[in-house]
Coordinates of C-alpha atoms and ligand atoms in Angstrom, one line a residue:
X983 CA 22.4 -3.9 -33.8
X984 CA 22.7 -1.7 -30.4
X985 CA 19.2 -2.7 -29.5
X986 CA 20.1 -6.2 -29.8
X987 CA 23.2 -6.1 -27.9
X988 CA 21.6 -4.2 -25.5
X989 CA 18.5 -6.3 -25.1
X990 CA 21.0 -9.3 -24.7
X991 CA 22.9 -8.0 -21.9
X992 CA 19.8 -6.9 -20.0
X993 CA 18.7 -11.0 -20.3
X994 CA 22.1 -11.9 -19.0
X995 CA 21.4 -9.3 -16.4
X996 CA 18.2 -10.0 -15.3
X997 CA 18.8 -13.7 -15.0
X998 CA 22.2 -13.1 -13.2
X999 CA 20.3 -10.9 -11.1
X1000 CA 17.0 -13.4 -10.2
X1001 CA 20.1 -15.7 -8.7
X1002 CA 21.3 -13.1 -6.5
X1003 CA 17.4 -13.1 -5.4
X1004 CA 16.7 -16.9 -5.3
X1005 CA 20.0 -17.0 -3.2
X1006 CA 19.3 -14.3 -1.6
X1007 CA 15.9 -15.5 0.1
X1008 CA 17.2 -18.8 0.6
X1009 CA 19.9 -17.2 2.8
X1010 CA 17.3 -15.4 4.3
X1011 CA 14.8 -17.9 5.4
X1012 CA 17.8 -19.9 6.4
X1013 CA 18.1 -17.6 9.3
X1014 CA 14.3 -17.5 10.5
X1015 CA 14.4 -20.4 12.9
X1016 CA 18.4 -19.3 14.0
X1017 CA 17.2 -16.1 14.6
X1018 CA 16.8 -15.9 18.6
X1019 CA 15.8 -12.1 19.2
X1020 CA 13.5 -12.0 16.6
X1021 CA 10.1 -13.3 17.3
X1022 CA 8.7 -13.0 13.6
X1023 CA 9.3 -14.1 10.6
X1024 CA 11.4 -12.8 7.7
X1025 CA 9.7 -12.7 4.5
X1026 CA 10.5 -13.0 0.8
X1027 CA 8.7 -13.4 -2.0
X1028 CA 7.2 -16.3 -3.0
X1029 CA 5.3 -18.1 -6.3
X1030 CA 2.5 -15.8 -7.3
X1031 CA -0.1 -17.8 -9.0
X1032 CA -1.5 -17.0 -12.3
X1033 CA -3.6 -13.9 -13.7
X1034 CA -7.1 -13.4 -12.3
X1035 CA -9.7 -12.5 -15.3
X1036 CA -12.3 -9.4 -14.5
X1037 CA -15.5 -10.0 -16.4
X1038 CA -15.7 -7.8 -19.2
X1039 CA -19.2 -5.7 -17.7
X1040 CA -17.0 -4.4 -15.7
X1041 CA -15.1 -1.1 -15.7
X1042 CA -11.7 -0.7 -16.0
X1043 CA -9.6 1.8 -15.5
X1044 CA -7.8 3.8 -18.7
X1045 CA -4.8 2.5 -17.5
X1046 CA -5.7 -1.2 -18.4
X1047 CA -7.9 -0.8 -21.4
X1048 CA -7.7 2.5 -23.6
X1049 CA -4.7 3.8 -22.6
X1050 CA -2.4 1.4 -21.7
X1051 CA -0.3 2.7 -18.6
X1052 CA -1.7 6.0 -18.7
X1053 CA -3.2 7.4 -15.2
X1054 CA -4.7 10.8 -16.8
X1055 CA -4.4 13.4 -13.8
X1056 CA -4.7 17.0 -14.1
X1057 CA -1.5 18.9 -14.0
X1058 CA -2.5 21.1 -10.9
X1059 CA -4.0 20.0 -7.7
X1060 CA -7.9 18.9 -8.9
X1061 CA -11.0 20.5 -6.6
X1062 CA -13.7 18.3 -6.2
X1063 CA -17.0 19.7 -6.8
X1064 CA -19.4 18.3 -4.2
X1065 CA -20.8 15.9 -6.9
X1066 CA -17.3 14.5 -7.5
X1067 CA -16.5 14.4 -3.7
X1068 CA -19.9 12.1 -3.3
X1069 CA -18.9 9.6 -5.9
X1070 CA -15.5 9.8 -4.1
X1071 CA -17.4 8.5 -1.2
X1072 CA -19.2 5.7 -2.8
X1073 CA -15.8 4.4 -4.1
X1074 CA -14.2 4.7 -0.6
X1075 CA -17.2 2.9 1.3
X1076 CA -16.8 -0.1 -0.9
X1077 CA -13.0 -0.2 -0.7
X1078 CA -13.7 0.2 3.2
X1079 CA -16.5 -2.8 3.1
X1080 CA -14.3 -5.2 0.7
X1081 CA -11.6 -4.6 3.3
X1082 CA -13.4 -5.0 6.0
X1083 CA -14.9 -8.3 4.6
X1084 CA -11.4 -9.6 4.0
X1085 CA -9.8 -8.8 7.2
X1086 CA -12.8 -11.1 9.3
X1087 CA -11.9 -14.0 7.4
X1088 CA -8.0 -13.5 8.3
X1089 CA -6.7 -16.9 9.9
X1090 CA -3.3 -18.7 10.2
X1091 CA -2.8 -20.7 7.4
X1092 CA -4.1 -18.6 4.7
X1093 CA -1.9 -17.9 1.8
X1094 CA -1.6 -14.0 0.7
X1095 CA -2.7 -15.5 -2.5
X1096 CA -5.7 -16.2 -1.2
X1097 CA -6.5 -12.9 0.3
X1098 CA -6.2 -11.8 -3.3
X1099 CA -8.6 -14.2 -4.2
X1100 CA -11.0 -13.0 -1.6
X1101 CA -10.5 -9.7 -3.0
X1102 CA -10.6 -10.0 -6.2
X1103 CA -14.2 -12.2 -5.6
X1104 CA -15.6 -9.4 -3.7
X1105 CA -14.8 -7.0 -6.2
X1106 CA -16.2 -8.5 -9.4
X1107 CA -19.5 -9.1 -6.5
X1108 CA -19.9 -5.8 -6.0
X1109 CA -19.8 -5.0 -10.1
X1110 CA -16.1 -3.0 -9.3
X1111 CA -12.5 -3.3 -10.6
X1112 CA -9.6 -4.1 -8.1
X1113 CA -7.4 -0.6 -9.1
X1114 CA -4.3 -2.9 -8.4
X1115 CA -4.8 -5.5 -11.3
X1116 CA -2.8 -4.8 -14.6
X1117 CA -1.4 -0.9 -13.0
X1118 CA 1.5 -0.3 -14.4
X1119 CA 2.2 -4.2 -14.2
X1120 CA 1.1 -5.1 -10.8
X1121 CA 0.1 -8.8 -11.2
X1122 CA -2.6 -8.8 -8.4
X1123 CA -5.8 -7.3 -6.9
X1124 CA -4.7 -6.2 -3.7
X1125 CA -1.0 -5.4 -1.8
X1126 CA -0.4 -8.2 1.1
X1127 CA 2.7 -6.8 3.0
X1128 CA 4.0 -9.0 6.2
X1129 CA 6.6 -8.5 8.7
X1130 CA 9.7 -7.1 7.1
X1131 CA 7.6 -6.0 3.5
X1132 CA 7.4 -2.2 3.7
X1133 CA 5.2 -2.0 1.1
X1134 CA 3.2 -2.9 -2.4
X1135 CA 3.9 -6.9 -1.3
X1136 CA 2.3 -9.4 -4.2
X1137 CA 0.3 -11.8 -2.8
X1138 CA 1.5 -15.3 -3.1
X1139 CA 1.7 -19.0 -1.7
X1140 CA 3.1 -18.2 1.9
X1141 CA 0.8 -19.1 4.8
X1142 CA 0.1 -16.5 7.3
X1143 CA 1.9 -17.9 10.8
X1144 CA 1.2 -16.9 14.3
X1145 CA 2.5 -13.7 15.4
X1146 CA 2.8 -11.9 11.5
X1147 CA 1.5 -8.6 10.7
X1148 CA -0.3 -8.2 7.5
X1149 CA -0.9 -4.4 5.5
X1150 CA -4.1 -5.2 3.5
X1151 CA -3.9 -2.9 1.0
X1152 CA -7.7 -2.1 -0.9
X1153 CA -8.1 -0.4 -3.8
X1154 CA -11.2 -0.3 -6.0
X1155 CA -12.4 1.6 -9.1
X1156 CA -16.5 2.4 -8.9
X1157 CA -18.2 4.7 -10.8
X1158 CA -15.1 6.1 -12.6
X1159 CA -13.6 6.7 -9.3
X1160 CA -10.6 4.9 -7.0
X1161 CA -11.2 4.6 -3.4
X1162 CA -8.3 3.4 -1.6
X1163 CA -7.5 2.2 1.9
X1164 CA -5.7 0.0 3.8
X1165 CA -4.8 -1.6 7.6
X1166 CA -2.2 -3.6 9.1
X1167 CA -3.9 -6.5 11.3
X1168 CA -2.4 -8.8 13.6
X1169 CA -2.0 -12.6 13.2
X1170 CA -2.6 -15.1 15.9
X1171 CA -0.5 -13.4 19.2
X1172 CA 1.3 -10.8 17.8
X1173 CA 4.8 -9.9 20.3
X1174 CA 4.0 -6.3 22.2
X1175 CA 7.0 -4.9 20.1
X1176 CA 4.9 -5.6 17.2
X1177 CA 1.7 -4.8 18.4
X1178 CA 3.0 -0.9 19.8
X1179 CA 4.4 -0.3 16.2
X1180 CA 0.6 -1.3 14.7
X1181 CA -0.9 1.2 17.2
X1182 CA 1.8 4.0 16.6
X1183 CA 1.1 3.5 13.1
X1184 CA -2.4 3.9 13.1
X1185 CA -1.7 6.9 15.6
X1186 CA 0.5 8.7 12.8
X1187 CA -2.3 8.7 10.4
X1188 CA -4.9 9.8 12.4
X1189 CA -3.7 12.6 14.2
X1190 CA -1.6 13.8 11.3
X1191 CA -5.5 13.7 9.7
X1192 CA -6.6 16.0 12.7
X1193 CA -5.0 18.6 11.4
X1194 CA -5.7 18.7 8.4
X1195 CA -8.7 21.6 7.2
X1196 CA -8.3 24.7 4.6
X1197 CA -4.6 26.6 5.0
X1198 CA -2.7 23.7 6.8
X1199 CA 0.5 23.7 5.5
X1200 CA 0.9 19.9 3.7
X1201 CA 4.1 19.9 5.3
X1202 CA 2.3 19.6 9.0
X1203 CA 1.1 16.2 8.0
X1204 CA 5.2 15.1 7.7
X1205 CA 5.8 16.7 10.7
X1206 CA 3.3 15.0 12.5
X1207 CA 3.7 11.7 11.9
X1208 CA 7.6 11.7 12.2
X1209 CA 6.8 13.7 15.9
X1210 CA 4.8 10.6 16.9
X1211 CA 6.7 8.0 15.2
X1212 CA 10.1 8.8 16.6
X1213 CA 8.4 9.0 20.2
X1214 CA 7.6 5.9 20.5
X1215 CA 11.1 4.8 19.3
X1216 CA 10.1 4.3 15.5
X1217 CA 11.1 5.6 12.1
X1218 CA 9.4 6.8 9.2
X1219 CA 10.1 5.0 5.6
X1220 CA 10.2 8.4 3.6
X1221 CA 10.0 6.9 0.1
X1222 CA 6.2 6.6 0.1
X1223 CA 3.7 8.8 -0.3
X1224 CA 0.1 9.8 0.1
X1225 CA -1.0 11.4 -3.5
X1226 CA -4.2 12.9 -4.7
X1227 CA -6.8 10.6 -5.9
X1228 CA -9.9 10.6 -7.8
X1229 CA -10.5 9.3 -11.7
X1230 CA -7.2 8.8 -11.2
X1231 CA -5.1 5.8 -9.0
X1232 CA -2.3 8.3 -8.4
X1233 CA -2.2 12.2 -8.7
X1234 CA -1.4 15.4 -7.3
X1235 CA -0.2 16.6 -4.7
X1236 CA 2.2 14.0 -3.4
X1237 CA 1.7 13.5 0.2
X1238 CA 5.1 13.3 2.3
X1239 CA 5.3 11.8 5.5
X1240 CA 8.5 13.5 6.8
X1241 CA 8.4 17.4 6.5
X1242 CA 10.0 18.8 3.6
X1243 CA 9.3 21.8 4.2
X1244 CA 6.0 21.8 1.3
X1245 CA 4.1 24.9 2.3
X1246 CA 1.4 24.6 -0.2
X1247 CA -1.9 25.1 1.4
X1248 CA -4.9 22.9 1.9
X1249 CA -8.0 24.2 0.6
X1250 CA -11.6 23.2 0.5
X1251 CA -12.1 20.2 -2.5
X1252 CA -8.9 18.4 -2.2
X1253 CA -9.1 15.2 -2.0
X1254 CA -5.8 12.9 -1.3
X1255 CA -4.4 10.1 0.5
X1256 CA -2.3 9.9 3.7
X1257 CA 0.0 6.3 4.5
X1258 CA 2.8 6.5 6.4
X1259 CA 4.7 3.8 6.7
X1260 CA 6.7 3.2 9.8
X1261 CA 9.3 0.5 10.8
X1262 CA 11.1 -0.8 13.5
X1263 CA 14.8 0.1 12.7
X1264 CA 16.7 1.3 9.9
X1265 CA 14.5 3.3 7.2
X1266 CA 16.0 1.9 4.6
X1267 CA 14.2 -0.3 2.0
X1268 CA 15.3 -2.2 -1.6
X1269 CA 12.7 -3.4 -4.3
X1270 CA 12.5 -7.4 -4.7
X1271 CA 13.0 -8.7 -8.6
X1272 CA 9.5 -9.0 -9.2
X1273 CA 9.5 -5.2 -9.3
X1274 CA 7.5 -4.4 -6.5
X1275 CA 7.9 -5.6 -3.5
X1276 CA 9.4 -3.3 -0.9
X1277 CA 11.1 -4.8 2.1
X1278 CA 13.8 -3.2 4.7
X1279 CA 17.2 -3.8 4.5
X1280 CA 17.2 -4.5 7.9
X1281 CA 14.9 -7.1 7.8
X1282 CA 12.9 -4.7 10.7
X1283 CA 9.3 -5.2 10.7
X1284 CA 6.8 -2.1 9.0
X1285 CA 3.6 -1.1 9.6
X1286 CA 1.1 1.0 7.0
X1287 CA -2.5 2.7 7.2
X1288 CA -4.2 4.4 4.9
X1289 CA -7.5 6.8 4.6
X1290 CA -8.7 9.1 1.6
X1291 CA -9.9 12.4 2.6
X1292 CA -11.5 15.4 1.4
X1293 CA -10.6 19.0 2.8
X1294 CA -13.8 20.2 3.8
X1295 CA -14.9 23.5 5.4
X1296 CA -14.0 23.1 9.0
X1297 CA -11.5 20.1 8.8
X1298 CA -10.9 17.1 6.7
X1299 CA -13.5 14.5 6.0
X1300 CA -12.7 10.6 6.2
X1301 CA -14.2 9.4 3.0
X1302 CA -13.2 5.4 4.0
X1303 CA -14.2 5.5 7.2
Ligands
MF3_2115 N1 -2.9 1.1 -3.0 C1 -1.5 1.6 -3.2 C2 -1.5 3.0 -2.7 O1 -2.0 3.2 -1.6 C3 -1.0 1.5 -4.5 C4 -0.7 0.2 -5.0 S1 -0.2 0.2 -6.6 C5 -0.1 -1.4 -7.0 O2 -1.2 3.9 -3.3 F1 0.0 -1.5 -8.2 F2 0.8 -1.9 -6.3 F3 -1.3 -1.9 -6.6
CO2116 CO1 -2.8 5.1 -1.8
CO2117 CO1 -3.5 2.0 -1.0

């Protein structure tokens, strides 16, 4: 009887609460052509078309098929032996060449959903599952996030326009392992506000990488990239992480990108993500209805990029280079 009542109320709730969404955006576009100092536009979710089917010679990850929902990762921070660190590799390249692929064929007028398609297409080409697909209910094959979309944005039926930018977020599981990487491109003629906070971006993770090698403290990485973010008169969106990757999507150790004072060490065999994501204005974020969809509160536009990278002797490799 208590289930009942209480799967009831969370109907009512959820349909009271895709209103206040459907409103919500409405109000929002309503604003885009009103909106004089902005010189993109705001986005909001939009239809997302129907399941894509992986053939079945294909891999998937435990999450989809034996164990529903379940990302096995070990309950310490995993060292790679060489071996694991070279399949690593492999897994990374492709993500990097699927990407890659993707982002030449970028033009205005292409839907997001299309993007996944181009994905997806590539992936089941190159005998590889899109990690994205079925993980813990993500409906696509790749993350599309524009403008004001922080992060983990479905694709879906809006058109890129001129001056957007677009995190293409890659993910792929080969050989039993996920290699994962992603940009943020620009549209058409993207504003200069716009195009500093791309470049910043990309600055953030790559010197934060720099410094990275055997006994940094994984704080340094935090410290970093909020050092060059906030320099150039932009904030970091402290919510999400880099993690620790391998035969897993996402694992140990998280990966801040403020300081928080972690001072656990690197050392030789780890092998994680880094992917700050930085905005223009208020750090401050809320998850759309569908679940997943991150965008600021502020509407201010975000920028995200993403490498995997193994702690190596002297320094850190960049496996998706
Ligand atoms: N690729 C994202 C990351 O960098 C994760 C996306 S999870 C998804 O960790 F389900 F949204 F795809
Ligand atoms: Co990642
Ligand atoms: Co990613």
């Amino acid at each position: 009887m208590k289930m009942v009542k209480t799967a009831f109320s969370y109907q009512v709730f959820a349909g009271l609460k895709s209103t206040f969404w459907a409103l919500q955006n409405r109000l929002a576009r309503s604003t885009i052509n009103h909106n004089n100092n902005r010189p993109f536009s705001i986005v909001m979710p939009e239809k997302v078309s129907p399941i894509r089917s992986v053939p079945s010679h294909i891999p998937t990850p435990p999450y989809v098929s034996t164990t529903p929902g379940q990302d096995a990762c070990p309950l310490n921070i995993e060292i790679h032996s060489q071996e694991g660190i070279n399949r690593m590799k492999d897994a990374c390249h492709l993500a990097r060449k699927i990407l890659n692929l993707t982002a030449e064929q970028l033009k205005v007028g292409m839907t997001t959903d299309k993007i996944d398609e181009i994905v997806h297409q590539l992936c089941i080409d190159h005998n590889v599952y899109p990690s994205p697909l079925g993980y813990l209910g993500f409906p696509k094959s790749v993350c599309t996030s524009v403008n004001n979309v922080a992060c983990h944005g479905i694709p879906d039926s809006r058109p890129l326009q001129d001056n957007d930018i677009i995190n293409i977020d890659v993910t792929v599981y080969a050989n039993g392992y996920h290699g994962d990487v992603s940009e943020t491109y620009l549209i058409g003629n993207v504003d200069e506000r716009g195009q500093t906070l791309v470049e910043t971006t990309r600055q953030c993770l790559m010197e934060s990488i720099a410094l990275c090698r055997p006994g940094t403290r994984f704080g340094e990485i935090g410290r970093k990239i909020s050092e060059v973010a906030s320099s150039a008169g932009f904030r970091v969106i402290p919510e999400f992480c880099g993690h620790g990757i391998g035969t897993y999507f996402h694992g140990l150790p998280d990966i801040f990108h403020i300081d928080l004072g972690d001072d656990a060490k690197m050392q030789k065999g780890m092998i994680f993500t880094i992917e700050p994501v930085i905005c223009d204005g208020k750090p401050d974020i809320k998850i759309c209805s569908d679940a997943w969809t991150a965008i600021t509160k502020d509407n201010s536009r975000s920028a995200q990029f993403e490498h995997c990278i193994a702690i190596v002797e002297n320094g850190a490799e960049i496996l998706t280079l």
